[in-house]
CSV table of C-alpha atoms in Angstrom, one decimal:
chain,number,residue,atom,x,y,z
X,1,MET,CA,0.1,0.1,-0.1
X,2,GLU,CA,1.1,3.5,-0.5
X,3,THR,CA,1.7,5.8,2.4
X,4,THR,CA,-1.1,8.1,1.0
X,5,ASN,CA,-3.7,5.2,1.3
X,6,VAL,CA,-2.7,4.3,4.6
X,7,ALA,CA,-2.8,8.0,5.8
X,8,ALA,CA,-6.4,8.4,4.2
X,9,ILE,CA,-7.7,5.3,5.9
X,10,ALA,CA,-6.2,6.2,9.4
X,11,THR,CA,-7.9,9.6,8.9
X,12,GLN,CA,-11.1,7.8,8.0
X,13,LEU,CA,-10.8,5.6,11.1
X,14,SER,CA,-9.9,8.5,13.4
X,15,VAL,CA,-13.1,10.4,12.0
X,16,GLN,CA,-15.4,7.3,12.5
X,17,HIS,CA,-14.1,6.6,15.9
X,18,SER,CA,-14.7,10.3,16.9
X,19,ALA,CA,-18.2,10.1,15.4
X,20,HIS,CA,-18.9,7.0,17.4
X,21,GLN,CA,-17.7,8.6,20.5
X,22,GLN,CA,-20.0,11.6,20.2
X,23,MET,CA,-23.0,9.1,19.3
X,24,VAL,CA,-22.4,7.3,22.5
X,25,ALA,CA,-22.2,10.5,24.7
X,26,THR,CA,-25.2,11.8,22.9
X,27,LEU,CA,-27.2,8.7,23.9
X,28,LYS,CA,-26.0,9.0,27.4
X,29,LEU,CA,-27.2,12.2,27.7
X,30,SER,CA,-30.5,11.5,26.2
X,31,ASN,CA,-31.1,8.8,28.7
X,32,ASP,CA,-30.0,10.8,31.6
X,33,GLN,CA,-32.5,13.5,30.4
X,34,LEU,CA,-35.2,10.8,30.2
X,35,ALA,CA,-34.4,9.8,33.6
X,36,ALA,CA,-34.5,13.3,35.0
X,37,GLN,CA,-37.8,13.9,33.4
X,38,GLY,CA,-39.4,10.7,34.7
X,39,GLN,CA,-38.1,11.8,38.2
X,40,ALA,CA,-39.6,15.4,37.6
X,41,ILE,CA,-42.8,14.0,36.7
X,42,MET,CA,-43.1,11.6,39.8
X,43,LYS,CA,-42.4,14.7,42.0
X,44,LEU,CA,-45.1,16.6,40.4
X,45,LEU,CA,-47.5,13.7,40.7
X,46,ASP,CA,-46.7,13.5,44.5
X,47,ALA,CA,-47.2,17.2,44.8
X,48,VAL,CA,-50.9,17.0,43.5
X,49,PRO,CA,-53.2,16.9,46.5
X,50,VAL,CA,-55.5,13.9,46.7
X,51,PRO,CA,-59.2,14.6,47.1
X,52,GLN,CA,-60.6,13.4,50.3
X,53,VAL,CA,-64.0,12.1,49.6
X,54,ASN,CA,-66.1,10.7,52.4
X,55,SER,CA,-68.8,8.2,51.2
X,56,GLY,CA,-72.1,8.0,52.9
X,57,HIS,CA,-72.9,11.7,52.8
X,58,ILE,CA,-76.6,12.3,51.8
X,59,ILE,CA,-77.2,14.9,49.4
X,60,ASN,CA,-80.8,16.3,49.4
X,61,VAL,CA,-81.8,17.5,46.0
X,62,LYS,CA,-85.2,19.3,45.7
X,63,VAL,CA,-86.6,19.1,42.2
């Protein structure tokens, strides 16, 4: 092989490796973001007051 071909292949492999690392980092950040959103939703749901209803109340309605 010529040295220019070896250099070109090395450059392509380096670029491919960098792109792969960026993709992995992006996926990790996406997963972290989804986990954070899930936790935030659970906190919001916990903050919603639960209505207290007593069954057995008689409501008189005159028609």
